[in-house]
């Protein structure tokens, strides 16, 4: 059976290298690519399920037009004519910015950038700024260290202490658990900080379960302890850090008792954490994305990052801050998946007017011109963005909705026209990662179904019909079959990285550092690590020093007495957000979202295990089956995101709010109540 190198392009921390066996025009089996040292251990169930997913009967394999509320197949000519008619009318009547272009994280690849190139040639559009995923943490790291990079994944094995802080890799980055296991086998210790007792905490030596959104208080108190115990690295601070004196003053008031009161943790637990941080070197702090989904989480992340900084743990083997590794993002403004970061500047052509976190409300608020049509690709905003009802309302106001999709998602179901999307096996592209340092080829290994066209081809055909200047098309777009030439142009600056080499296996990104910041160069304004950041004030109106603030919405917020529980909506093992859940291989594992609640919180509400309960707040309600879990912090309930509207989509209950920096989404600033279902 012919075997091909490829890679999993999902928005998943692992970004696995793969080898696929192809026979009779179909992918028959999938294995890990052994040359990817970060992910060589194995492919997760989602990865294995591509064999099924590629040929699933639920796949959309031709354009679909909604007529009288139902989808009917149409041919490509009809579909493209309809789009061109509306685009031409909209451009003449209200201007190109009445078209809303929405893209999200469905797949990685350089060819994704062709979308925005097309809308520029069209004359402009309106698009989003910010991102649902990780920007508060990215910005906190950039302000402090000057860049987002970290040690190679396998370097974790050299740590003597690992801290998973608001990260749950046993579900969201399974391969990190292999590297952790090797560190533990060599005697390392593991601390987990998470309001839930997650699968990642199974081997932890210490688990701290703070009240959600209060981690900054914990970090400030830990810093105070380390200062008092003289366990900070004065030589490192003197040579490389700006603002330590001011920070030391700031943490003075953060006694163990004060932090204990804010976080709800026992002071002795905080002390034990400080013992480990103070005595075990090198240590690696691995903060997760879940923790930075709060209104003040940029500042929280800065407070966490101060811990490895004051202990001199930046730039060492086995040490550091392992948030996001952008060493593979070498392709300029098409550096997917990050073309939003920094957010594109308004330039008179593209109106960057809609905050991703406030998608529905901001879409509705656009004026001069108001939005009339939307083009959605690689995203499923109706269940995945905050405030689902507002997002639905905004989409329903439009005259034309085009959604490019592999499956009939909740967003596709709202469309007037659905265009079929290629899958990972059907078009060649180059993908980066945000954890390991490899560039990988996502290779075309089979032909798409006859009526499926990759997005780049659809844009080419539309541009032809709209009469776009040929020279501009040749320059900015990709003609059918032109992918290889496009990718070779992109790779031209790095002669050592060729498509041929990538076809053999993963290739380290140019200049990739196994130990990040080993040269102790920090591209901040001062050239030093900035605990004190003027830019935090200038850019985001935040304090120069990291500090603690209560979440905008939390139990106890004024007016929210009726909603005493904190709702967390983390990612879950057998889905990538709203993807994979319906496949035969995976559906039985988690057919419905469960509501996890502490037994005591259930008991006082008269809720018995396995029954259904109503989860609600002023914005919405869900009926969910209950799972009692003594491992979740009392006062906190948890429901995974990624389920569809008919299964139970958590963003029916969330508010559209931005994080304090980076224009992220504060998904976890939401209070709820639970009651036994009638
Ligand atoms: N299987 C699977 N893997 C994925 C994804 C997926 O959907 N499914 N998605 C990918 C993407 S896009 C992302 S962004 C990453 C995210 O993966 P992670 O970084 O692991 O983030 P989350 O799952 O959002 O949340 C991690 C943990 O943060 C905890 N948490 C929430 N609030 C707080 C808090 O206030 N303090 C502390 N200390 N902890 C808190 C949650 O309980 C949760 O266990 O996963 C990637 N990998
Ligand atoms: N409440 C709550 N909500 C959350 C989160 C949370 O923690 N809590 N996490 C947030 C996070 S971290 C993220 S990253 C977002 C993710 O939000 P989205 O990026 O919207 O995530 P997906 O659900 O993966 O939707 C991607 C869609 O792209 C489609 N797709 C895949 N490949 C292709 C392709 O090649 N072409 C086209 N056209 N389509 C393709 C898939 O079928 C899928 O429907 O969700 C966010 N939502
Ligand atoms: S979903 Fe994540 S863990 Fe699974 S194969 Fe893809 S990259 Fe690897
Ligand atoms: Mo994400």
mmCIF file with all atom_site columns, C-alpha atoms in Angstrom, residues 240-432:
data_model
loop_
_atom_site.group_PDB
_atom_site.id
_atom_site.type_symbol
_atom_site.label_atom_id
_atom_site.label_alt_id
_atom_site.label_comp_id
_atom_site.label_asym_id
_atom_site.label_entity_id
_atom_site.label_seq_id
_atom_site.pdbx_PDB_ins_code
_atom_site.Cartn_x
_atom_site.Cartn_y
_atom_site.Cartn_z
_atom_site.occupancy
_atom_site.B_iso_or_equiv
_atom_site.pdbx_formal_charge
_atom_site.auth_seq_id
_atom_site.auth_comp_id
_atom_site.auth_asym_id
_atom_site.auth_atom_id
_atom_site.pdbx_PDB_model_num
ATOM 1   C CA . UNK A 1 240 ? 17.735  40.654 32.566 1.00 0.00 ? 240 UNK A CA 1
ATOM 2   C CA . UNK A 1 241 ? 14.627  41.951 34.304 1.00 0.00 ? 241 UNK A CA 1
ATOM 3   C CA . UNK A 1 242 ? 12.901  45.334 34.414 1.00 0.00 ? 242 UNK A CA 1
ATOM 4   C CA . UNK A 1 243 ? 10.641  46.230 37.317 1.00 0.00 ? 243 UNK A CA 1
ATOM 5   C CA . UNK A 1 244 ? 11.541  43.652 39.956 1.00 0.00 ? 244 UNK A CA 1
ATOM 6   C CA . UNK A 1 245 ? 11.761  46.216 42.784 1.00 0.00 ? 245 UNK A CA 1
ATOM 7   C CA . UNK A 1 246 ? 8.303   47.558 41.994 1.00 0.00 ? 246 UNK A CA 1
ATOM 8   C CA . UNK A 1 247 ? 6.964   44.036 41.712 1.00 0.00 ? 247 UNK A CA 1
ATOM 9   C CA . UNK A 1 248 ? 8.467   43.108 45.053 1.00 0.00 ? 248 UNK A CA 1
ATOM 10  C CA . UNK A 1 249 ? 6.579   46.006 46.633 1.00 0.00 ? 249 UNK A CA 1
ATOM 11  C CA . UNK A 1 250 ? 3.405   44.984 44.880 1.00 0.00 ? 250 UNK A CA 1
ATOM 12  C CA . UNK A 1 251 ? 3.486   41.441 46.248 1.00 0.00 ? 251 UNK A CA 1
ATOM 13  C CA . UNK A 1 252 ? 4.248   42.537 49.822 1.00 0.00 ? 252 UNK A CA 1
ATOM 14  C CA . UNK A 1 253 ? 0.595   42.737 50.773 1.00 0.00 ? 253 UNK A CA 1
ATOM 15  C CA . UNK A 1 254 ? -0.186  39.316 49.283 1.00 0.00 ? 254 UNK A CA 1
ATOM 16  C CA . UNK A 1 255 ? 0.182   37.262 52.430 1.00 0.00 ? 255 UNK A CA 1
ATOM 17  C CA . UNK A 1 256 ? -0.726  33.599 52.431 1.00 0.00 ? 256 UNK A CA 1
ATOM 18  C CA . UNK A 1 257 ? -3.867  34.428 54.356 1.00 0.00 ? 257 UNK A CA 1
ATOM 19  C CA . UNK A 1 258 ? -4.988  37.089 51.940 1.00 0.00 ? 258 UNK A CA 1
ATOM 20  C CA . UNK A 1 259 ? -4.409  34.800 48.961 1.00 0.00 ? 259 UNK A CA 1
ATOM 21  C CA . UNK A 1 260 ? -6.122  31.956 50.765 1.00 0.00 ? 260 UNK A CA 1
ATOM 22  C CA . UNK A 1 261 ? -9.168  34.106 51.302 1.00 0.00 ? 261 UNK A CA 1
ATOM 23  C CA . UNK A 1 262 ? -9.361  35.206 47.683 1.00 0.00 ? 262 UNK A CA 1
ATOM 24  C CA . UNK A 1 263 ? -8.623  31.844 46.080 1.00 0.00 ? 263 UNK A CA 1
ATOM 25  C CA . UNK A 1 264 ? -10.381 29.615 48.593 1.00 0.00 ? 264 UNK A CA 1
ATOM 26  C CA . UNK A 1 265 ? -7.220  27.505 48.974 1.00 0.00 ? 265 UNK A CA 1
ATOM 27  C CA . UNK A 1 266 ? -5.788  26.443 52.320 1.00 0.00 ? 266 UNK A CA 1
ATOM 28  C CA . UNK A 1 267 ? -2.710  28.551 53.196 1.00 0.00 ? 267 UNK A CA 1
ATOM 29  C CA . UNK A 1 268 ? -0.742  25.337 53.828 1.00 0.00 ? 268 UNK A CA 1
ATOM 30  C CA . UNK A 1 269 ? -1.376  24.219 50.247 1.00 0.00 ? 269 UNK A CA 1
ATOM 31  C CA . UNK A 1 270 ? -0.028  27.493 48.894 1.00 0.00 ? 270 UNK A CA 1
ATOM 32  C CA . UNK A 1 271 ? 2.970   27.070 51.155 1.00 0.00 ? 271 UNK A CA 1
ATOM 33  C CA . UNK A 1 272 ? 3.624   23.570 49.856 1.00 0.00 ? 272 UNK A CA 1
ATOM 34  C CA . UNK A 1 273 ? 3.474   24.877 46.306 1.00 0.00 ? 273 UNK A CA 1
ATOM 35  C CA . UNK A 1 274 ? 5.999   27.570 47.266 1.00 0.00 ? 274 UNK A CA 1
ATOM 36  C CA . UNK A 1 275 ? 8.259   24.880 48.786 1.00 0.00 ? 275 UNK A CA 1
ATOM 37  C CA . UNK A 1 276 ? 8.385   23.053 45.472 1.00 0.00 ? 276 UNK A CA 1
ATOM 38  C CA . UNK A 1 277 ? 8.875   26.211 43.376 1.00 0.00 ? 277 UNK A CA 1
ATOM 39  C CA . UNK A 1 278 ? 11.607  27.358 45.703 1.00 0.00 ? 278 UNK A CA 1
ATOM 40  C CA . UNK A 1 279 ? 13.563  24.131 45.826 1.00 0.00 ? 279 UNK A CA 1
ATOM 41  C CA . UNK A 1 280 ? 13.228  22.277 42.538 1.00 0.00 ? 280 UNK A CA 1
ATOM 42  C CA . UNK A 1 281 ? 15.171  23.618 39.575 1.00 0.00 ? 281 UNK A CA 1
ATOM 43  C CA . UNK A 1 282 ? 14.826  23.682 36.676 1.00 0.00 ? 282 UNK A CA 1
ATOM 44  C CA . UNK A 1 283 ? 11.054  24.058 36.618 1.00 0.00 ? 283 UNK A CA 1
ATOM 45  C CA . UNK A 1 284 ? 8.726   24.472 33.672 1.00 0.00 ? 284 UNK A CA 1
ATOM 46  C CA . UNK A 1 285 ? 5.446   26.290 34.098 1.00 0.00 ? 285 UNK A CA 1
ATOM 47  C CA . UNK A 1 286 ? 2.888   25.143 31.526 1.00 0.00 ? 286 UNK A CA 1
ATOM 48  C CA . UNK A 1 287 ? -0.054  27.535 31.631 1.00 0.00 ? 287 UNK A CA 1
ATOM 49  C CA . UNK A 1 288 ? -3.116  26.537 29.642 1.00 0.00 ? 288 UNK A CA 1
ATOM 50  C CA . UNK A 1 289 ? -5.509  28.413 27.437 1.00 0.00 ? 289 UNK A CA 1
ATOM 51  C CA . UNK A 1 290 ? -8.470  27.642 29.692 1.00 0.00 ? 290 UNK A CA 1
ATOM 52  C CA . UNK A 1 291 ? -7.143  29.922 32.338 1.00 0.00 ? 291 UNK A CA 1
ATOM 53  C CA . UNK A 1 292 ? -6.941  32.966 30.133 1.00 0.00 ? 292 UNK A CA 1
ATOM 54  C CA . UNK A 1 293 ? -10.631 32.984 29.217 1.00 0.00 ? 293 UNK A CA 1
ATOM 55  C CA . UNK A 1 294 ? -11.469 35.625 31.874 1.00 0.00 ? 294 UNK A CA 1
ATOM 56  C CA . UNK A 1 295 ? -12.016 39.359 31.684 1.00 0.00 ? 295 UNK A CA 1
ATOM 57  C CA . UNK A 1 296 ? -8.760  40.019 33.584 1.00 0.00 ? 296 UNK A CA 1
ATOM 58  C CA . UNK A 1 297 ? -6.750  37.036 32.481 1.00 0.00 ? 297 UNK A CA 1
ATOM 59  C CA . UNK A 1 298 ? -4.045  38.898 30.572 1.00 0.00 ? 298 UNK A CA 1
ATOM 60  C CA . UNK A 1 299 ? -2.930  40.381 33.875 1.00 0.00 ? 299 UNK A CA 1
ATOM 61  C CA . UNK A 1 300 ? -3.344  36.962 35.495 1.00 0.00 ? 300 UNK A CA 1
ATOM 62  C CA . UNK A 1 301 ? -1.031  35.419 32.923 1.00 0.00 ? 301 UNK A CA 1
ATOM 63  C CA . UNK A 1 302 ? 1.537   38.145 33.558 1.00 0.00 ? 302 UNK A CA 1
ATOM 64  C CA . UNK A 1 303 ? 1.403   37.353 37.289 1.00 0.00 ? 303 UNK A CA 1
ATOM 65  C CA . UNK A 1 304 ? 1.981   33.654 36.585 1.00 0.00 ? 304 UNK A CA 1
ATOM 66  C CA . UNK A 1 305 ? 4.839   34.366 34.208 1.00 0.00 ? 305 UNK A CA 1
ATOM 67  C CA . UNK A 1 306 ? 6.533   36.436 36.898 1.00 0.00 ? 306 UNK A CA 1
ATOM 68  C CA . UNK A 1 307 ? 7.227   33.181 38.816 1.00 0.00 ? 307 UNK A CA 1
ATOM 69  C CA . UNK A 1 308 ? 9.709   31.579 36.392 1.00 0.00 ? 308 UNK A CA 1
ATOM 70  C CA . UNK A 1 309 ? 11.106  35.064 35.751 1.00 0.00 ? 309 UNK A CA 1
ATOM 71  C CA . UNK A 1 310 ? 11.969  35.874 39.352 1.00 0.00 ? 310 UNK A CA 1
ATOM 72  C CA . UNK A 1 311 ? 13.371  32.376 39.805 1.00 0.00 ? 311 UNK A CA 1
ATOM 73  C CA . UNK A 1 312 ? 15.639  32.814 36.770 1.00 0.00 ? 312 UNK A CA 1
ATOM 74  C CA . UNK A 1 313 ? 13.965  29.931 34.929 1.00 0.00 ? 313 UNK A CA 1
ATOM 75  C CA . UNK A 1 314 ? 13.861  31.501 31.461 1.00 0.00 ? 314 UNK A CA 1
ATOM 76  C CA . UNK A 1 315 ? 16.282  30.321 28.783 1.00 0.00 ? 315 UNK A CA 1
ATOM 77  C CA . UNK A 1 316 ? 17.354  27.041 30.420 1.00 0.00 ? 316 UNK A CA 1
ATOM 78  C CA . UNK A 1 317 ? 17.004  23.397 29.473 1.00 0.00 ? 317 UNK A CA 1
ATOM 79  C CA . UNK A 1 318 ? 14.113  21.968 31.480 1.00 0.00 ? 318 UNK A CA 1
ATOM 80  C CA . UNK A 1 319 ? 12.998  25.424 32.528 1.00 0.00 ? 319 UNK A CA 1
ATOM 81  C CA . UNK A 1 320 ? 10.671  28.095 31.293 1.00 0.00 ? 320 UNK A CA 1
ATOM 82  C CA . UNK A 1 321 ? 7.203   29.244 30.431 1.00 0.00 ? 321 UNK A CA 1
ATOM 83  C CA . UNK A 1 322 ? 5.515   26.914 27.995 1.00 0.00 ? 322 UNK A CA 1
ATOM 84  C CA . UNK A 1 323 ? 2.478   28.749 26.672 1.00 0.00 ? 323 UNK A CA 1
ATOM 85  C CA . UNK A 1 324 ? 2.609   28.979 22.874 1.00 0.00 ? 324 UNK A CA 1
ATOM 86  C CA . UNK A 1 325 ? 5.527   28.263 20.605 1.00 0.00 ? 325 UNK A CA 1
ATOM 87  C CA . UNK A 1 326 ? 5.282   30.369 17.476 1.00 0.00 ? 326 UNK A CA 1
ATOM 88  C CA . UNK A 1 327 ? 8.674   29.458 16.059 1.00 0.00 ? 327 UNK A CA 1
ATOM 89  C CA . UNK A 1 328 ? 6.999   27.880 13.031 1.00 0.00 ? 328 UNK A CA 1
ATOM 90  C CA . UNK A 1 329 ? 5.110   31.062 12.159 1.00 0.00 ? 329 UNK A CA 1
ATOM 91  C CA . UNK A 1 330 ? 7.649   32.310 9.663  1.00 0.00 ? 330 UNK A CA 1
ATOM 92  C CA . UNK A 1 331 ? 5.428   33.279 6.745  1.00 0.00 ? 331 UNK A CA 1
ATOM 93  C CA . UNK A 1 332 ? 4.655   36.948 7.303  1.00 0.00 ? 332 UNK A CA 1
ATOM 94  C CA . UNK A 1 333 ? 1.072   38.070 7.075  1.00 0.00 ? 333 UNK A CA 1
ATOM 95  C CA . UNK A 1 334 ? -0.118  34.674 5.901  1.00 0.00 ? 334 UNK A CA 1
ATOM 96  C CA . UNK A 1 335 ? 1.378   33.039 8.963  1.00 0.00 ? 335 UNK A CA 1
ATOM 97  C CA . UNK A 1 336 ? -1.653  30.963 9.658  1.00 0.00 ? 336 UNK A CA 1
ATOM 98  C CA . UNK A 1 337 ? -3.123  30.261 12.178 1.00 0.00 ? 337 UNK A CA 1
ATOM 99  C CA . UNK A 1 338 ? -2.109  33.680 13.367 1.00 0.00 ? 338 UNK A CA 1
ATOM 100 C CA . UNK A 1 339 ? -3.012  36.086 10.644 1.00 0.00 ? 339 UNK A CA 1
ATOM 101 C CA . UNK A 1 340 ? -5.103  37.868 13.242 1.00 0.00 ? 340 UNK A CA 1
ATOM 102 C CA . UNK A 1 341 ? -2.161  38.616 15.458 1.00 0.00 ? 341 UNK A CA 1
ATOM 103 C CA . UNK A 1 342 ? -1.448  41.422 15.694 1.00 0.00 ? 342 UNK A CA 1
ATOM 104 C CA . UNK A 1 343 ? -4.925  42.328 14.470 1.00 0.00 ? 343 UNK A CA 1
ATOM 105 C CA . UNK A 1 344 ? -4.957  43.642 10.933 1.00 0.00 ? 344 UNK A CA 1
ATOM 106 C CA . UNK A 1 345 ? -4.957  47.420 10.798 1.00 0.00 ? 345 UNK A CA 1
ATOM 107 C CA . UNK A 1 346 ? -7.917  49.179 9.223  1.00 0.00 ? 346 UNK A CA 1
ATOM 108 C CA . UNK A 1 347 ? -6.739  50.364 5.821  1.00 0.00 ? 347 UNK A CA 1
ATOM 109 C CA . UNK A 1 348 ? -9.814  51.769 4.096  1.00 0.00 ? 348 UNK A CA 1
ATOM 110 C CA . UNK A 1 349 ? -10.373 48.531 2.195  1.00 0.00 ? 349 UNK A CA 1
ATOM 111 C CA . UNK A 1 350 ? -10.874 45.992 4.940  1.00 0.00 ? 350 UNK A CA 1
ATOM 112 C CA . UNK A 1 351 ? -13.038 47.216 7.805  1.00 0.00 ? 351 UNK A CA 1
ATOM 113 C CA . UNK A 1 352 ? -11.736 45.452 10.897 1.00 0.00 ? 352 UNK A CA 1
ATOM 114 C CA . UNK A 1 353 ? -14.860 46.257 12.816 1.00 0.00 ? 353 UNK A CA 1
ATOM 115 C CA . UNK A 1 354 ? -16.155 43.168 14.585 1.00 0.00 ? 354 UNK A CA 1
ATOM 116 C CA . UNK A 1 355 ? -14.709 41.784 17.801 1.00 0.00 ? 355 UNK A CA 1
ATOM 117 C CA . UNK A 1 356 ? -14.709 37.996 17.627 1.00 0.00 ? 356 UNK A CA 1
ATOM 118 C CA . UNK A 1 357 ? -15.712 37.878 21.286 1.00 0.00 ? 357 UNK A CA 1
ATOM 119 C CA . UNK A 1 358 ? -18.747 40.078 20.637 1.00 0.00 ? 358 UNK A CA 1
ATOM 120 C CA . UNK A 1 359 ? -19.465 38.656 17.205 1.00 0.00 ? 359 UNK A CA 1
ATOM 121 C CA . UNK A 1 360 ? -23.255 38.873 17.175 1.00 0.00 ? 360 UNK A CA 1
ATOM 122 C CA . UNK A 1 361 ? -23.597 42.277 18.823 1.00 0.00 ? 361 UNK A CA 1
ATOM 123 C CA . UNK A 1 362 ? -20.833 43.844 16.722 1.00 0.00 ? 362 UNK A CA 1
ATOM 124 C CA . UNK A 1 363 ? -22.199 42.420 13.476 1.00 0.00 ? 363 UNK A CA 1
ATOM 125 C CA . UNK A 1 364 ? -25.545 44.010 14.295 1.00 0.00 ? 364 UNK A CA 1
ATOM 126 C CA . UNK A 1 365 ? -23.878 47.312 15.188 1.00 0.00 ? 365 UNK A CA 1
ATOM 127 C CA . UNK A 1 366 ? -22.088 47.865 11.867 1.00 0.00 ? 366 UNK A CA 1
ATOM 128 C CA . UNK A 1 367 ? -23.215 51.028 10.061 1.00 0.00 ? 367 UNK A CA 1
ATOM 129 C CA . UNK A 1 368 ? -22.179 52.756 6.861  1.00 0.00 ? 368 UNK A CA 1
ATOM 130 C CA . UNK A 1 369 ? -22.675 50.203 5.507  1.00 0.00 ? 369 UNK A CA 1
ATOM 131 C CA . UNK A 1 370 ? -24.578 47.726 7.621  1.00 0.00 ? 370 UNK A CA 1
ATOM 132 C CA . UNK A 1 371 ? -23.750 44.085 6.921  1.00 0.00 ? 371 UNK A CA 1
ATOM 133 C CA . UNK A 1 372 ? -25.831 42.459 4.193  1.00 0.00 ? 372 UNK A CA 1
ATOM 134 C CA . UNK A 1 373 ? -24.049 39.230 3.392  1.00 0.00 ? 373 UNK A CA 1
ATOM 135 C CA . UNK A 1 374 ? -21.604 36.879 5.086  1.00 0.00 ? 374 UNK A CA 1
ATOM 136 C CA . UNK A 1 375 ? -19.015 34.395 3.906  1.00 0.00 ? 375 UNK A CA 1
ATOM 137 C CA . UNK A 1 376 ? -18.010 31.867 6.559  1.00 0.00 ? 376 UNK A CA 1
ATOM 138 C CA . UNK A 1 377 ? -15.232 29.345 6.192  1.00 0.00 ? 377 UNK A CA 1
ATOM 139 C CA . UNK A 1 378 ? -13.312 27.093 8.585  1.00 0.00 ? 378 UNK A CA 1
ATOM 140 C CA . UNK A 1 379 ? -15.488 28.129 11.481 1.00 0.00 ? 379 UNK A CA 1
ATOM 141 C CA . UNK A 1 380 ? -18.692 27.290 13.271 1.00 0.00 ? 380 UNK A CA 1
ATOM 142 C CA . UNK A 1 381 ? -19.491 30.548 15.032 1.00 0.00 ? 381 UNK A CA 1
ATOM 143 C CA . UNK A 1 382 ? -23.065 29.825 16.050 1.00 0.00 ? 382 UNK A CA 1
ATOM 144 C CA . UNK A 1 383 ? -22.209 27.309 18.772 1.00 0.00 ? 383 UNK A CA 1
ATOM 145 C CA . UNK A 1 384 ? -18.544 28.252 19.285 1.00 0.00 ? 384 UNK A CA 1
ATOM 146 C CA . UNK A 1 385 ? -18.569 32.027 19.759 1.00 0.00 ? 385 UNK A CA 1
ATOM 147 C CA . UNK A 1 386 ? -19.927 33.625 22.912 1.00 0.00 ? 386 UNK A CA 1
ATOM 148 C CA . UNK A 1 387 ? -23.584 34.615 23.075 1.00 0.00 ? 387 UNK A CA 1
ATOM 149 C CA . UNK A 1 388 ? -25.036 32.144 20.577 1.00 0.00 ? 388 UNK A CA 1
ATOM 150 C CA . UNK A 1 389 ? -28.494 33.817 20.481 1.00 0.00 ? 389 UNK A CA 1
ATOM 151 C CA . UNK A 1 390 ? -26.957 37.137 19.385 1.00 0.00 ? 390 UNK A CA 1
ATOM 152 C CA . UNK A 1 391 ? -24.839 35.404 16.756 1.00 0.00 ? 391 UNK A CA 1
ATOM 153 C CA . UNK A 1 392 ? -27.939 33.684 15.389 1.00 0.00 ? 392 UNK A CA 1
ATOM 154 C CA . UNK A 1 393 ? -29.824 36.967 15.335 1.00 0.00 ? 393 UNK A CA 1
ATOM 155 C CA . UNK A 1 394 ? -27.017 38.694 13.462 1.00 0.00 ? 394 UNK A CA 1
ATOM 156 C CA . UNK A 1 395 ? -26.773 35.964 10.820 1.00 0.00 ? 395 UNK A CA 1
ATOM 157 C CA . UNK A 1 396 ? -30.543 35.892 10.374 1.00 0.00 ? 396 UNK A CA 1
ATOM 158 C CA . UNK A 1 397 ? -30.600 39.626 9.584  1.00 0.00 ? 397 UNK A CA 1
ATOM 159 C CA . UNK A 1 398 ? -28.472 39.142 6.456  1.00 0.00 ? 398 UNK A CA 1
ATOM 160 C CA . UNK A 1 399 ? -29.666 38.811 2.866  1.00 0.00 ? 399 UNK A CA 1
ATOM 161 C CA . UNK A 1 400 ? -27.136 36.161 1.873  1.00 0.00 ? 400 UNK A CA 1
ATOM 162 C CA . UNK A 1 401 ? -25.114 33.697 3.918  1.00 0.00 ? 401 UNK A CA 1
ATOM 163 C CA . UNK A 1 402 ? -22.510 31.510 2.247  1.00 0.00 ? 402 UNK A CA 1
ATOM 164 C CA . UNK A 1 403 ? -20.861 28.828 4.380  1.00 0.00 ? 403 UNK A CA 1
ATOM 165 C CA . UNK A 1 404 ? -18.004 26.677 3.116  1.00 0.00 ? 404 UNK A CA 1
ATOM 166 C CA . UNK A 1 405 ? -18.141 23.427 5.072  1.00 0.00 ? 405 UNK A CA 1
ATOM 167 C CA . UNK A 1 406 ? -17.438 19.724 5.149  1.00 0.00 ? 406 UNK A CA 1
ATOM 168 C CA . UNK A 1 407 ? -20.503 19.014 7.283  1.00 0.00 ? 407 UNK A CA 1
ATOM 169 C CA . UNK A 1 408 ? -23.916 20.511 7.933  1.00 0.00 ? 408 UNK A CA 1
ATOM 170 C CA . UNK A 1 409 ? -23.005 22.301 11.157 1.00 0.00 ? 409 UNK A CA 1
ATOM 171 C CA . UNK A 1 410 ? -25.306 24.651 13.050 1.00 0.00 ? 410 UNK A CA 1
ATOM 172 C CA . UNK A 1 411 ? -23.756 27.526 11.110 1.00 0.00 ? 411 UNK A CA 1
ATOM 173 C CA . UNK A 1 412 ? -24.072 25.782 7.747  1.00 0.00 ? 412 UNK A CA 1
ATOM 174 C CA . UNK A 1 413 ? -27.690 24.999 8.572  1.00 0.00 ? 413 UNK A CA 1
ATOM 175 C CA . UNK A 1 414 ? -28.330 28.782 8.728  1.00 0.00 ? 414 UNK A CA 1
ATOM 176 C CA . UNK A 1 415 ? -26.833 29.363 5.285  1.00 0.00 ? 415 UNK A CA 1
ATOM 177 C CA . UNK A 1 416 ? -28.586 30.150 2.037  1.00 0.00 ? 416 UNK A CA 1
ATOM 178 C CA . UNK A 1 417 ? -25.804 28.489 0.142  1.00 0.00 ? 417 UNK A CA 1
ATOM 179 C CA . UNK A 1 418 ? -23.397 25.840 1.418  1.00 0.00 ? 418 UNK A CA 1
ATOM 180 C CA . UNK A 1 419 ? -20.258 25.163 -0.586 1.00 0.00 ? 419 UNK A CA 1
ATOM 181 C CA . UNK A 1 420 ? -18.532 21.803 -0.024 1.00 0.00 ? 420 UNK A CA 1
ATOM 182 C CA . UNK A 1 421 ? -15.065 22.005 1.519  1.00 0.00 ? 421 UNK A CA 1
ATOM 183 C CA . UNK A 1 422 ? -12.053 19.834 0.797  1.00 0.00 ? 422 UNK A CA 1
ATOM 184 C CA . UNK A 1 423 ? -10.658 17.777 3.640  1.00 0.00 ? 423 UNK A CA 1
ATOM 185 C CA . UNK A 1 424 ? -7.091  17.301 4.879  1.00 0.00 ? 424 UNK A CA 1
ATOM 186 C CA . UNK A 1 425 ? -6.318  14.565 2.343  1.00 0.00 ? 425 UNK A CA 1
ATOM 187 C CA . UNK A 1 426 ? -7.473  16.504 -0.721 1.00 0.00 ? 426 UNK A CA 1
ATOM 188 C CA . UNK A 1 427 ? -5.221  19.532 -1.124 1.00 0.00 ? 427 UNK A CA 1
ATOM 189 C CA . UNK A 1 428 ? -1.519  20.000 -0.410 1.00 0.00 ? 428 UNK A CA 1
ATOM 190 C CA . UNK A 1 429 ? -0.553  22.741 2.029  1.00 0.00 ? 429 UNK A CA 1
ATOM 191 C CA . UNK A 1 430 ? 2.189   23.597 4.491  1.00 0.00 ? 430 UNK A CA 1
ATOM 192 C CA . UNK A 1 431 ? 1.225   23.891 8.121  1.00 0.00 ? 431 UNK A CA 1
ATOM 193 C CA . UNK A 1 432 ? 2.914   25.266 11.218 1.00 0.00 ? 432 UNK A CA 1
#
